[in-house]
PDB file of C-alpha atoms and ligand atoms in Angstrom:
ATOM      1  CA  MET A 121      30.921  -9.375 -31.682  1.00 45.00           C
ATOM      2  CA  THR A 122      27.289  -9.520 -30.794  1.00 43.00           C
ATOM      3  CA  LYS A 123      26.195  -7.377 -27.947  1.00 45.00           C
ATOM      4  CA  LEU A 124      23.842  -8.947 -25.436  1.00 44.00           C
ATOM      5  CA  ALA A 125      20.589  -7.108 -25.843  1.00 45.00           C
ATOM      6  CA  PHE A 126      18.422  -6.354 -22.839  1.00 44.00           C
ATOM      7  CA  THR A 127      15.271  -8.207 -23.705  1.00 45.00           C
ATOM      8  CA  ARG A 128      11.861  -7.026 -22.670  1.00 48.00           C
ATOM      9  CA  PRO A 129      10.157  -9.136 -20.040  1.00 48.00           C
ATOM     10  CA  GLN A 130       7.724 -11.683 -21.340  1.00 45.00           C
ATOM     11  CA  LEU A 131       4.213 -12.121 -20.044  1.00 45.00           C
ATOM     12  CA  ASP A 132       4.889 -15.706 -19.063  1.00 45.00           C
ATOM     13  CA  TYR A 133       4.001 -15.154 -15.381  1.00 45.00           C
ATOM     14  CA  GLY A 134       7.373 -16.555 -14.330  1.00 51.00           C
ATOM     15  CA  ASP A 135       9.103 -15.302 -11.224  1.00 55.00           C
ATOM     16  CA  ASN A 136      12.519 -14.573 -12.657  1.00 58.00           C
ATOM     17  CA  ILE A 137      11.776 -11.938 -15.229  1.00 74.00           C
ATOM     18  CA  MET A 138      14.326  -9.169 -15.595  1.00 92.00           C
ATOM     19  CA  ARG A 139      12.440  -5.946 -15.046  1.00 97.00           C
ATOM     20  CA  THR A 140      13.144  -2.461 -16.213  1.00 98.00           C
ATOM     21  CA  VAL A 141      13.302  -0.247 -13.133  1.00 98.00           C
ATOM     22  CA  TYR A 142      13.702   3.496 -12.596  1.00 98.00           C
ATOM     23  CA  VAL A 143      16.459   5.003 -10.459  1.00 98.00           C
ATOM     24  CA  ASN A 144      17.131   8.740 -10.300  1.00 98.00           C
ATOM     25  CA  GLY A 145      16.181   9.585 -13.855  1.00 97.00           C
ATOM     26  CA  GLU A 146      17.405   6.386 -15.509  1.00 98.00           C
ATOM     27  CA  TYR A 147      15.586   3.310 -16.784  1.00 98.00           C
ATOM     28  CA  LEU A 148      17.757   0.246 -16.150  1.00 97.00           C
ATOM     29  CA  PRO A 149      17.568  -3.537 -16.012  1.00 97.00           C
ATOM     30  CA  GLU A 150      16.964  -4.373 -12.344  1.00 97.00           C
ATOM     31  CA  ASN A 151      20.385  -6.014 -11.910  1.00 96.00           C
ATOM     32  CA  GLU A 152      22.150  -2.828 -13.008  1.00 96.00           C
ATOM     33  CA  ALA A 153      20.227  -0.482 -10.717  1.00 97.00           C
ATOM     34  CA  THR A 154      22.174   0.701  -7.674  1.00 97.00           C
ATOM     35  CA  ILE A 155      21.919   3.219  -4.840  1.00 97.00           C
ATOM     36  CA  SER A 156      24.577   4.406  -2.390  1.00 98.00           C
ATOM     37  CA  ILE A 157      25.286   2.561   0.894  1.00 98.00           C
ATOM     38  CA  PHE A 158      24.994   6.033   2.486  1.00 98.00           C
ATOM     39  CA  ASP A 159      21.410   6.419   1.338  1.00 98.00           C
ATOM     40  CA  ARG A 160      19.315   7.555   4.293  1.00 98.00           C
ATOM     41  CA  GLY A 161      16.542   5.213   3.240  1.00 98.00           C
ATOM     42  CA  PHE A 162      18.929   2.304   3.803  1.00 98.00           C
ATOM     43  CA  LEU A 163      20.621   3.652   6.959  1.00 98.00           C
ATOM     44  CA  MET A 164      17.679   5.344   8.707  1.00 98.00           C
ATOM     45  CA  ALA A 165      14.428   4.393   6.986  1.00 98.00           C
ATOM     46  CA  ASP A 166      14.355   8.091   6.056  1.00 98.00           C
ATOM     47  CA  GLY A 167      12.055   7.743   3.108  1.00 98.00           C
ATOM     48  CA  VAL A 168       8.466   7.506   1.971  1.00 98.00           C
ATOM     49  CA  TYR A 169       6.716   5.246  -0.487  1.00 98.00           C
ATOM     50  CA  GLU A 170       3.524   4.632  -2.425  1.00 98.00           C
ATOM     51  CA  VAL A 171       2.040   1.554  -4.056  1.00 98.00           C
ATOM     52  CA  THR A 172      -0.295   2.090  -6.978  1.00 98.00           C
ATOM     53  CA  SER A 173      -2.118  -0.876  -8.421  1.00 98.00           C
ATOM     54  CA  VAL A 174      -2.491  -1.605 -12.116  1.00 98.00           C
ATOM     55  CA  LEU A 175      -5.594  -3.115 -13.691  1.00 98.00           C
ATOM     56  CA  ASP A 176      -6.054  -3.510 -17.454  1.00 97.00           C
ATOM     57  CA  GLY A 177      -2.591  -1.915 -17.803  1.00 98.00           C
ATOM     58  CA  LYS A 178      -3.861   1.307 -16.180  1.00 98.00           C
ATOM     59  CA  LEU A 179      -3.110   3.046 -12.885  1.00 98.00           C
ATOM     60  CA  ILE A 180      -5.712   2.969 -10.121  1.00 98.00           C
ATOM     61  CA  ASP A 181      -6.163   6.274  -8.251  1.00 97.00           C
ATOM     62  CA  PHE A 182      -2.826   7.795  -9.292  1.00 98.00           C
ATOM     63  CA  GLU A 183      -3.996  11.239  -8.096  1.00 98.00           C
ATOM     64  CA  GLY A 184      -4.822   9.998  -4.609  1.00 98.00           C
ATOM     65  CA  HIS A 185      -1.417   8.368  -4.247  1.00 98.00           C
ATOM     66  CA  PHE A 186       0.363  11.446  -5.575  1.00 98.00           C
ATOM     67  CA  VAL A 187      -1.437  13.778  -3.161  1.00 98.00           C
ATOM     68  CA  ARG A 188      -0.605  11.507  -0.220  1.00 98.00           C
ATOM     69  CA  LEU A 189       3.032  11.332  -1.398  1.00 98.00           C
ATOM     70  CA  GLN A 190       3.209  15.141  -1.394  1.00 98.00           C
ATOM     71  CA  ARG A 191       1.798  15.174   2.132  1.00 98.00           C
ATOM     72  CA  SER A 192       4.245  12.524   3.399  1.00 98.00           C
ATOM     73  CA  LEU A 193       7.198  14.475   1.928  1.00 98.00           C
ATOM     74  CA  ASN A 194       5.916  17.705   3.407  1.00 98.00           C
ATOM     75  CA  GLU A 195       5.437  16.218   6.895  1.00 98.00           C
ATOM     76  CA  LEU A 196       9.087  15.090   6.829  1.00 98.00           C
ATOM     77  CA  ASP A 197      10.433  18.416   5.491  1.00 97.00           C
ATOM     78  CA  MET A 198      11.488  16.787   2.257  1.00 97.00           C
ATOM     79  CA  ALA A 199      11.289  18.726  -0.991  1.00 95.00           C
ATOM     80  CA  GLU A 200       9.174  17.377  -3.840  1.00 96.00           C
ATOM     81  CA  PRO A 201      11.893  16.037  -6.155  1.00 97.00           C
ATOM     82  CA  ILE A 202       9.681  15.202  -9.138  1.00 97.00           C
ATOM     83  CA  SER A 203       6.543  16.728 -10.615  1.00 97.00           C
ATOM     84  CA  ARG A 204       3.201  14.971 -10.847  1.00 98.00           C
ATOM     85  CA  ASP A 205       3.394  14.814 -14.645  1.00 98.00           C
ATOM     86  CA  ALA A 206       6.942  13.446 -14.684  1.00 98.00           C
ATOM     87  CA  LEU A 207       6.023  10.844 -12.083  1.00 98.00           C
ATOM     88  CA  LEU A 208       2.961   9.779 -14.044  1.00 98.00           C
ATOM     89  CA  GLU A 209       5.137   9.350 -17.112  1.00 98.00           C
ATOM     90  CA  VAL A 210       7.588   7.127 -15.180  1.00 98.00           C
ATOM     91  CA  HIS A 211       4.696   5.005 -13.882  1.00 98.00           C
ATOM     92  CA  ARG A 212       3.277   4.606 -17.373  1.00 98.00           C
ATOM     93  CA  LYS A 213       6.602   3.813 -18.998  1.00 98.00           C
ATOM     94  CA  LEU A 214       7.387   1.121 -16.409  1.00 98.00           C
ATOM     95  CA  VAL A 215       3.927  -0.421 -16.805  1.00 98.00           C
ATOM     96  CA  ALA A 216       4.381  -0.492 -20.600  1.00 98.00           C
ATOM     97  CA  ASP A 217       8.017  -1.639 -20.678  1.00 97.00           C
ATOM     98  CA  ASN A 218       7.319  -4.429 -18.199  1.00 98.00           C
ATOM     99  CA  SER A 219       4.050  -5.444 -19.894  1.00 97.00           C
ATOM    100  CA  ILE A 220       2.074  -5.116 -16.669  1.00 97.00           C
ATOM    101  CA  VAL A 221      -1.618  -5.848 -17.141  1.00 97.00           C
ATOM    102  CA  GLU A 222      -2.391  -6.581 -13.482  1.00 97.00           C
ATOM    103  CA  GLY A 223       0.096  -5.721 -10.785  1.00 98.00           C
ATOM    104  CA  LEU A 224       1.503  -2.696  -9.061  1.00 98.00           C
ATOM    105  CA  VAL A 225       4.018   0.106  -9.226  1.00 98.00           C
ATOM    106  CA  TYR A 226       6.173   0.658  -6.139  1.00 98.00           C
ATOM    107  CA  LEU A 227       7.621   4.130  -5.627  1.00 98.00           C
ATOM    108  CA  GLN A 228      10.136   5.174  -2.985  1.00 98.00           C
ATOM    109  CA  ILE A 229      11.670   8.561  -2.325  1.00 98.00           C
ATOM    110  CA  THR A 230      14.386   8.975   0.303  1.00 98.00           C
ATOM    111  CA  ARG A 231      16.270  11.962   1.659  1.00 98.00           C
ATOM    112  CA  GLY A 232      19.179  10.873  -0.513  1.00 98.00           C
ATOM    113  CA  ALA A 233      22.767   9.898   0.117  1.00 98.00           C
ATOM    114  CA  PRO A 234      24.933  12.439   1.929  1.00 97.00           C
ATOM    115  CA  ALA A 235      28.733  12.008   2.092  1.00 95.00           C
ATOM    116  CA  ASP A 236      28.588  10.307   5.477  1.00 96.00           C
ATOM    117  CA  ARG A 237      26.227   8.828   8.053  1.00 97.00           C
ATOM    118  CA  ASP A 238      24.797  11.539  10.273  1.00 97.00           C
ATOM    119  CA  PHE A 239      21.557  11.902  12.235  1.00 98.00           C
ATOM    120  CA  VAL A 240      21.314  15.527  11.176  1.00 98.00           C
ATOM    121  CA  PHE A 241      19.498  15.963   7.866  1.00 97.00           C
ATOM    122  CA  PRO A 242      21.861  16.605   4.955  1.00 97.00           C
ATOM    123  CA  SER A 243      21.942  20.004   3.275  1.00 95.00           C
ATOM    124  CA  GLU A 244      19.025  20.752   0.972  1.00 90.00           C
ATOM    125  CA  ASP A 245      21.159  20.441  -2.141  1.00 94.00           C
ATOM    126  CA  THR A 246      21.557  16.696  -1.473  1.00 97.00           C
ATOM    127  CA  PRO A 247      19.400  15.132  -4.172  1.00 97.00           C
ATOM    128  CA  ALA A 248      16.601  12.808  -3.115  1.00 98.00           C
ATOM    129  CA  THR A 249      16.771   9.187  -4.230  1.00 98.00           C
ATOM    130  CA  ILE A 250      13.848   8.162  -6.412  1.00 98.00           C
ATOM    131  CA  VAL A 251      13.237   4.488  -7.149  1.00 98.00           C
ATOM    132  CA  LEU A 252      10.296   2.907  -8.938  1.00 98.00           C
ATOM    133  CA  PHE A 253       9.705  -0.687  -9.944  1.00 98.00           C
ATOM    134  CA  THR A 254       6.789  -2.835 -11.000  1.00 98.00           C
ATOM    135  CA  GLN A 255       5.475  -6.111  -9.623  1.00 98.00           C
ATOM    136  CA  ASN A 256       3.590  -8.331 -12.020  1.00 97.00           C
ATOM    137  CA  LYS A 257       0.531  -9.868 -10.347  1.00 96.00           C
ATOM    138  CA  PRO A 258      -1.672 -11.663 -12.838  1.00 95.00           C
ATOM    139  CA  GLY A 259      -5.022 -12.543 -11.287  1.00 94.00           C
ATOM    140  CA  LEU A 260      -4.848  -9.635  -8.807  1.00 95.00           C
ATOM    141  CA  ALA A 261      -8.494  -8.675  -9.313  1.00 95.00           C
ATOM    142  CA  ASP A 262      -9.808 -12.234  -9.484  1.00 94.00           C
ATOM    143  CA  SER A 263      -7.954 -13.303  -6.352  1.00 92.00           C
ATOM    144  CA  PRO A 264      -8.863 -16.686  -4.780  1.00 92.00           C
ATOM    145  CA  ALA A 265      -8.179 -15.081  -1.364  1.00 92.00           C
ATOM    146  CA  ALA A 266     -11.197 -12.817  -1.927  1.00 95.00           C
ATOM    147  CA  LYS A 267     -13.415 -15.895  -2.170  1.00 95.00           C
ATOM    148  CA  LYS A 268     -11.851 -17.647   0.798  1.00 96.00           C
ATOM    149  CA  GLY A 269     -11.540 -14.704   3.186  1.00 97.00           C
ATOM    150  CA  MET A 270      -8.742 -13.956   5.605  1.00 98.00           C
ATOM    151  CA  LYS A 271      -7.963 -15.125   9.115  1.00 98.00           C
ATOM    152  CA  ILE A 272      -6.742 -12.327  11.347  1.00 98.00           C
ATOM    153  CA  ILE A 273      -4.971 -12.300  14.691  1.00 98.00           C
ATOM    154  CA  SER A 274      -4.688  -9.255  16.927  1.00 98.00           C
ATOM    155  CA  ILE A 275      -1.338  -7.924  18.090  1.00 98.00           C
ATOM    156  CA  GLU A 276      -0.292  -4.893  20.098  1.00 98.00           C
ATOM    157  CA  ASP A 277       0.424  -1.773  18.047  1.00 98.00           C
ATOM    158  CA  VAL A 278       3.944  -0.727  19.025  1.00 98.00           C
ATOM    159  CA  ARG A 279       4.691   1.485  16.008  1.00 98.00           C
ATOM    160  CA  TRP A 280       5.726   5.138  16.227  1.00 98.00           C
ATOM    161  CA  GLY A 281       3.146   7.920  16.567  1.00 97.00           C
ATOM    162  CA  ARG A 282       3.115   9.238  12.980  1.00 98.00           C
ATOM    163  CA  ARG A 283       1.525   6.371  11.085  1.00 98.00           C
ATOM    164  CA  ASP A 284      -0.247   8.906   8.876  1.00 98.00           C
ATOM    165  CA  ILE A 285       3.094   9.386   7.087  1.00 98.00           C
ATOM    166  CA  LYS A 286       3.796   6.551   4.676  1.00 98.00           C
ATOM    167  CA  THR A 287       7.410   5.907   5.660  1.00 98.00           C
ATOM    168  CA  VAL A 288       9.471   2.859   4.758  1.00 98.00           C
ATOM    169  CA  GLN A 289       9.787   1.866   8.445  1.00 98.00           C
ATOM    170  CA  LEU A 290       8.047  -1.445   7.898  1.00 98.00           C
ATOM    171  CA  LEU A 291       9.843  -3.692  10.375  1.00 98.00           C
ATOM    172  CA  TYR A 292       6.985  -4.010  12.853  1.00 98.00           C
ATOM    173  CA  PRO A 293       4.318  -4.595  10.155  1.00 98.00           C
ATOM    174  CA  SER A 294       6.657  -7.215   8.732  1.00 98.00           C
ATOM    175  CA  MET A 295       7.010  -8.851  12.179  1.00 98.00           C
ATOM    176  CA  GLY A 296       3.226  -8.689  12.567  1.00 98.00           C
ATOM    177  CA  LYS A 297       2.733 -10.627   9.337  1.00 98.00           C
ATOM    178  CA  MET A 298       5.224 -13.227  10.595  1.00 98.00           C
ATOM    179  CA  MET A 299       3.345 -13.500  13.920  1.00 98.00           C
ATOM    180  CA  ALA A 300       0.164 -14.100  11.924  1.00 98.00           C
ATOM    181  CA  LYS A 301       1.844 -16.697   9.741  1.00 98.00           C
ATOM    182  CA  LYS A 302       3.197 -18.534  12.790  1.00 98.00           C
ATOM    183  CA  ALA A 303      -0.311 -18.593  14.276  1.00 98.00           C
ATOM    184  CA  GLY A 304      -1.724 -20.080  11.049  1.00 98.00           C
ATOM    185  CA  ALA A 305      -3.468 -16.807  10.117  1.00 98.00           C
ATOM    186  CA  ASP A 306      -3.162 -14.495   7.103  1.00 98.00           C
ATOM    187  CA  ASP A 307      -2.572 -11.116   8.711  1.00 98.00           C
ATOM    188  CA  ALA A 308      -2.756  -9.135  11.927  1.00 98.00           C
ATOM    189  CA  TRP A 309      -4.825  -6.200  13.162  1.00 98.00           C
ATOM    190  CA  MET A 310      -3.016  -3.949  15.575  1.00 98.00           C
ATOM    191  CA  VAL A 311      -4.550  -2.778  18.845  1.00 98.00           C
ATOM    192  CA  GLN A 312      -3.701   0.332  20.830  1.00 98.00           C
ATOM    193  CA  ASP A 313      -5.339   1.168  24.185  1.00 98.00           C
ATOM    194  CA  GLY A 314      -7.926  -1.546  23.555  1.00 98.00           C
ATOM    195  CA  HIS A 315      -8.954  -0.286  20.111  1.00 98.00           C
ATOM    196  CA  VAL A 316      -8.059  -1.552  16.648  1.00 98.00           C
ATOM    197  CA  THR A 317      -5.828   0.855  14.744  1.00 98.00           C
ATOM    198  CA  GLU A 318      -5.393  -0.918  11.383  1.00 98.00           C
ATOM    199  CA  GLY A 319      -3.989  -4.006   9.693  1.00 98.00           C
ATOM    200  CA  THR A 320      -0.240  -4.420   9.172  1.00 98.00           C
ATOM    201  CA  SER A 321      -0.578  -3.061   5.624  1.00 98.00           C
ATOM    202  CA  ASN A 322      -4.274  -2.220   5.309  1.00 98.00           C
ATOM    203  CA  ASN A 323      -7.220  -0.472   6.940  1.00 98.00           C
ATOM    204  CA  ALA A 324      -9.653  -2.503   9.079  1.00 98.00           C
ATOM    205  CA  TYR A 325     -13.470  -2.538   9.087  1.00 98.00           C
ATOM    206  CA  PHE A 326     -16.438  -4.518  10.357  1.00 98.00           C
ATOM    207  CA  ILE A 327     -20.053  -4.524   9.232  1.00 97.00           C
ATOM    208  CA  LYS A 328     -23.008  -4.812  11.610  1.00 96.00           C
ATOM    209  CA  GLY A 329     -26.453  -4.580  10.075  1.00 94.00           C
ATOM    210  CA  ASN A 330     -26.223  -1.906   7.404  1.00 92.00           C
ATOM    211  CA  ALA A 331     -23.345  -0.029   9.055  1.00 96.00           C
ATOM    212  CA  ILE A 332     -19.656  -0.121   8.209  1.00 97.00           C
ATOM    213  CA  VAL A 333     -17.456   0.732  11.171  1.00 98.00           C
ATOM    214  CA  THR A 334     -13.836   1.854  10.824  1.00 98.00           C
ATOM    215  CA  ARG A 335     -11.398   3.942  12.846  1.00 98.00           C
ATOM    216  CA  PRO A 336     -11.370   7.661  11.997  1.00 98.00           C
ATOM    217  CA  THR A 337      -8.242   9.046  10.368  1.00 98.00           C
ATOM    218  CA  SER A 338      -5.649  10.626  12.674  1.00 98.00           C
ATOM    219  CA  ASN A 339      -1.901  10.292  13.264  1.00 98.00           C
ATOM    220  CA  ASP A 340      -2.641   6.741  14.497  1.00 98.00           C
ATOM    221  CA  ILE A 341      -3.355   5.204  11.082  1.00 98.00           C
ATOM    222  CA  LEU A 342      -2.481   5.602   7.435  1.00 98.00           C
ATOM    223  CA  ASN A 343      -5.202   7.464   5.574  1.00 98.00           C
ATOM    224  CA  GLY A 344      -5.763   4.754   2.973  1.00 98.00           C
ATOM    225  CA  ILE A 345      -6.434   5.800  -0.583  1.00 98.00           C
ATOM    226  CA  THR A 346      -8.576   2.670  -0.964  1.00 98.00           C
ATOM    227  CA  ARG A 347     -10.311   3.502   2.339  1.00 98.00           C
ATOM    228  CA  ALA A 348     -11.426   6.895   1.046  1.00 97.00           C
ATOM    229  CA  ALA A 349     -12.791   5.389  -2.173  1.00 97.00           C
ATOM    230  CA  VAL A 350     -14.558   2.475  -0.465  1.00 98.00           C
ATOM    231  CA  LEU A 351     -16.233   4.703   2.147  1.00 98.00           C
ATOM    232  CA  ARG A 352     -17.457   6.969  -0.654  1.00 96.00           C
ATOM    233  CA  PHE A 353     -18.865   4.007  -2.618  1.00 95.00           C
ATOM    234  CA  ALA A 354     -20.444   2.576   0.551  1.00 95.00           C
ATOM    235  CA  ALA A 355     -22.252   5.855   1.240  1.00 95.00           C
ATOM    236  CA  GLU A 356     -23.398   5.989  -2.399  1.00 93.00           C
ATOM    237  CA  ALA A 357     -24.750   2.438  -1.999  1.00 90.00           C
ATOM    238  CA  GLN A 358     -26.869   3.680   0.962  1.00 92.00           C
ATOM    239  CA  MET A 359     -24.730   1.937   3.562  1.00 94.00           C
ATOM    240  CA  LYS A 360     -24.162   3.743   6.832  1.00 96.00           C
ATOM    241  CA  VAL A 361     -20.533   4.650   7.536  1.00 97.00           C
ATOM    242  CA  GLU A 362     -19.486   5.031  11.182  1.00 98.00           C
ATOM    243  CA  GLU A 363     -15.966   6.343  11.738  1.00 98.00           C
ATOM    244  CA  ARG A 364     -15.250   5.537  15.379  1.00 98.00           C
ATOM    245  CA  LEU A 365     -12.982   3.530  17.651  1.00 98.00           C
ATOM    246  CA  PHE A 366     -13.809  -0.173  17.953  1.00 98.00           C
ATOM    247  CA  THR A 367     -12.552  -3.230  19.806  1.00 98.00           C
ATOM    248  CA  ILE A 368     -11.597  -6.724  18.640  1.00 98.00           C
ATOM    249  CA  GLU A 369     -14.619  -8.089  20.578  1.00 98.00           C
ATOM    250  CA  GLU A 370     -17.000  -5.849  18.632  1.00 98.00           C
ATOM    251  CA  ALA A 371     -15.481  -6.981  15.343  1.00 98.00           C
ATOM    252  CA  GLN A 372     -15.735 -10.630  16.423  1.00 98.00           C
ATOM    253  CA  ALA A 373     -19.457 -10.135  17.056  1.00 97.00           C
ATOM    254  CA  ALA A 374     -19.987  -8.451  13.668  1.00 97.00           C
ATOM    255  CA  ASP A 375     -21.800  -9.866  10.652  1.00 97.00           C
ATOM    256  CA  GLU A 376     -18.792  -9.315   8.407  1.00 97.00           C
ATOM    257  CA  ALA A 377     -15.342  -7.742   8.404  1.00 98.00           C
ATOM    258  CA  PHE A 378     -12.881  -6.728   5.733  1.00 98.00           C
ATOM    259  CA  ILE A 379      -9.667  -4.888   4.971  1.00 98.00           C
ATOM    260  CA  THR A 380      -8.726  -2.452   2.225  1.00 98.00           C
ATOM    261  CA  SER A 381      -5.435  -1.559   0.542  1.00 98.00           C
ATOM    262  CA  ALA A 382      -4.234  -0.550  -2.891  1.00 97.00           C
ATOM    263  CA  SER A 383      -2.848  -4.017  -3.590  1.00 95.00           C
ATOM    264  CA  THR A 384      -5.707  -6.114  -2.149  1.00 97.00           C
ATOM    265  CA  PHE A 385      -8.658  -3.754  -2.865  1.00 98.00           C
ATOM    266  CA  VAL A 386     -11.422  -5.037  -0.539  1.00 98.00           C
ATOM    267  CA  MET A 387     -10.625  -8.366   1.104  1.00 98.00           C
ATOM    268  CA  PRO A 388     -13.120 -10.162   3.374  1.00 98.00           C
ATOM    269  CA  VAL A 389     -12.116 -11.275   6.877  1.00 98.00           C
ATOM    270  CA  VAL A 390     -13.719 -14.497   8.101  1.00 98.00           C
ATOM    271  CA  GLU A 391     -12.001 -15.084  11.429  1.00 98.00           C
ATOM    272  CA  ILE A 392     -10.532 -12.887  14.180  1.00 98.00           C
ATOM    273  CA  ASP A 393      -8.408 -14.446  16.941  1.00 98.00           C
ATOM    274  CA  GLY A 394      -9.946 -17.867  16.262  1.00 98.00           C
ATOM    275  CA  VAL A 395     -13.557 -16.614  16.328  1.00 98.00           C
ATOM    276  CA  ALA A 396     -15.458 -17.158  13.076  1.00 97.00           C
ATOM    277  CA  LEU A 397     -17.544 -14.240  11.798  1.00 96.00           C
ATOM    278  CA  GLY A 398     -21.087 -15.222  10.878  1.00 89.00           C
ATOM    279  CA  ASP A 399     -20.868 -18.637   9.193  1.00 90.00           C
ATOM    280  CA  GLY A 400     -17.124 -18.270   8.617  1.00 93.00           C
ATOM    281  CA  THR A 401     -17.389 -17.478   4.919  1.00 95.00           C
ATOM    282  CA  PRO A 402     -17.014 -14.091   3.177  1.00 96.00           C
ATOM    283  CA  GLY A 403     -20.076 -11.930   3.653  1.00 94.00           C
ATOM    284  CA  PRO A 404     -22.260 -10.452   0.885  1.00 95.00           C
ATOM    285  CA  LEU A 405     -21.662  -6.778   1.648  1.00 96.00           C
ATOM    286  CA  ALA A 406     -17.860  -7.048   1.601  1.00 96.00           C
ATOM    287  CA  ALA A 407     -18.118  -8.962  -1.678  1.00 96.00           C
ATOM    288  CA  ARG A 408     -20.405  -6.269  -3.092  1.00 95.00           C
ATOM    289  CA  LEU A 409     -18.042  -3.493  -1.982  1.00 97.00           C
ATOM    290  CA  ARG A 410     -15.157  -5.295  -3.655  1.00 97.00           C
ATOM    291  CA  GLU A 411     -17.170  -5.533  -6.877  1.00 96.00           C
ATOM    292  CA  ILE A 412     -18.148  -1.846  -6.801  1.00 97.00           C
ATOM    293  CA  TYR A 413     -14.586  -0.806  -5.969  1.00 97.00           C
ATOM    294  CA  LEU A 414     -13.118  -2.807  -8.853  1.00 97.00           C
ATOM    295  CA  GLU A 415     -15.752  -1.617 -11.295  1.00 97.00           C
ATOM    296  CA  GLU A 416     -15.446   2.079 -10.396  1.00 96.00           C
ATOM    297  CA  SER A 417     -11.650   1.965 -10.171  1.00 96.00           C
ATOM    298  CA  ARG A 418     -11.326   0.383 -13.606  1.00 96.00           C
ATOM    299  CA  LYS A 419     -13.571   3.107 -15.018  1.00 96.00           C
ATOM    300  CA  ALA A 420     -11.506   5.915 -13.482  1.00 96.00           C
ATOM    301  CA  ALA A 421      -8.056   4.325 -14.140  1.00 96.00           C
ATOM    302  CA  ILE A 422      -5.565   6.297 -16.204  1.00 97.00           C
TER     303      ILE A 422
HETATM  304  N1  LIG B1337      -2.523   1.077   6.554  1.00 73.64           N
HETATM  305  C1  LIG B1337      -1.248   0.699   6.419  1.00 73.64           C
HETATM  306  C2  LIG B1337      -0.401   0.565   7.644  1.00 73.64           C
HETATM  307  C3  LIG B1337      -0.722   0.411   5.151  1.00 73.64           C
HETATM  308  O1  LIG B1337       0.558   0.027   5.017  1.00 73.64           O
HETATM  309  C4  LIG B1337      -1.568   0.508   4.020  1.00 73.64           C
HETATM  310  C5  LIG B1337      -1.083   0.155   2.652  1.00 73.64           C
HETATM  311  N2  LIG B1337       0.054   0.801   2.298  1.00 73.64           N
HETATM  312  C6  LIG B1337      -2.899   0.917   4.208  1.00 73.64           C
HETATM  313  C7  LIG B1337      -3.334   1.205   5.499  1.00 73.64           C
HETATM  314  C8  LIG B1337      -3.847   1.059   3.058  1.00 73.64           C
HETATM  315  O2  LIG B1337      -3.553   2.199   2.291  1.00 73.64           O
HETATM  316  P1  LIG B1337      -3.902   2.257   0.740  1.00 73.64           P
HETATM  317  O3  LIG B1337      -5.346   1.939   0.606  1.00 73.64           O
HETATM  318  O4  LIG B1337      -3.588   3.642   0.355  1.00 73.64           O
HETATM  319  O5  LIG B1337      -3.028   1.234   0.077  1.00 73.64           O
END
């Protein structure tokens, strides 16, 4: 009798490719990967995640994502269940086995699956749940959206007060993206006490003259790995970086605006709450920052 072999995914850019995924030490076809219904990630959003992009089959800023992961775990009193080297190996194996040239690796670590549902944290010998999978995104770097620019709406920021921890509590960001979609826009910027915090899944910036303005890091926003890199490149390119609070009105009156995230890099914003920025097309400085970011990131990728 012939045994059905698990075939490697093909690079045919189709949507229904069977991936190899990683769950708690095992590499499995995605339809054989399971976690417990008692997993605290599932029951309580008690988990953290990272998204690392892949260009030319290599990982962009793996170190930055790993350091932030350590911090997120630490802030939630979760032990580090896997070493940096072991995690890098899992990332690389998934990228290779799934033939990812451009795309991303998603990583999630939860406080594991105790014997029962309980608000109290389980004992420390409860193993964490570790899940990683890839998403194939051909054309990620040469995205048409980067040439078109994004339309943004503003919404109130009603998330919890520790947005610096990258938890899997993504219901409100998900609702924010749906609000944007309903309004015919591409994404939403969130506003707290009259000031922009960040985008639903990205950091927010505007450019006026030669200055880039973005909110300083604090518990109110996620300290973006892409943000840190882009601000460094901007300073190297002699642009002025101002980390301060700003309003939607200020951003609407700007020359340009943009967002950053690991999966979108630098993406221009052309409209905020129905007001076009400049002539309503992506600005030159955001485009330049995207170019520099992609170039430098490819060079440093591992
Ligand atoms: N803010 C939020 C709320 C996010 O979800 C993300 C992306 N995960 C970012 C900012 C950007 O972070 P990074 O550049 O590390 O992807």
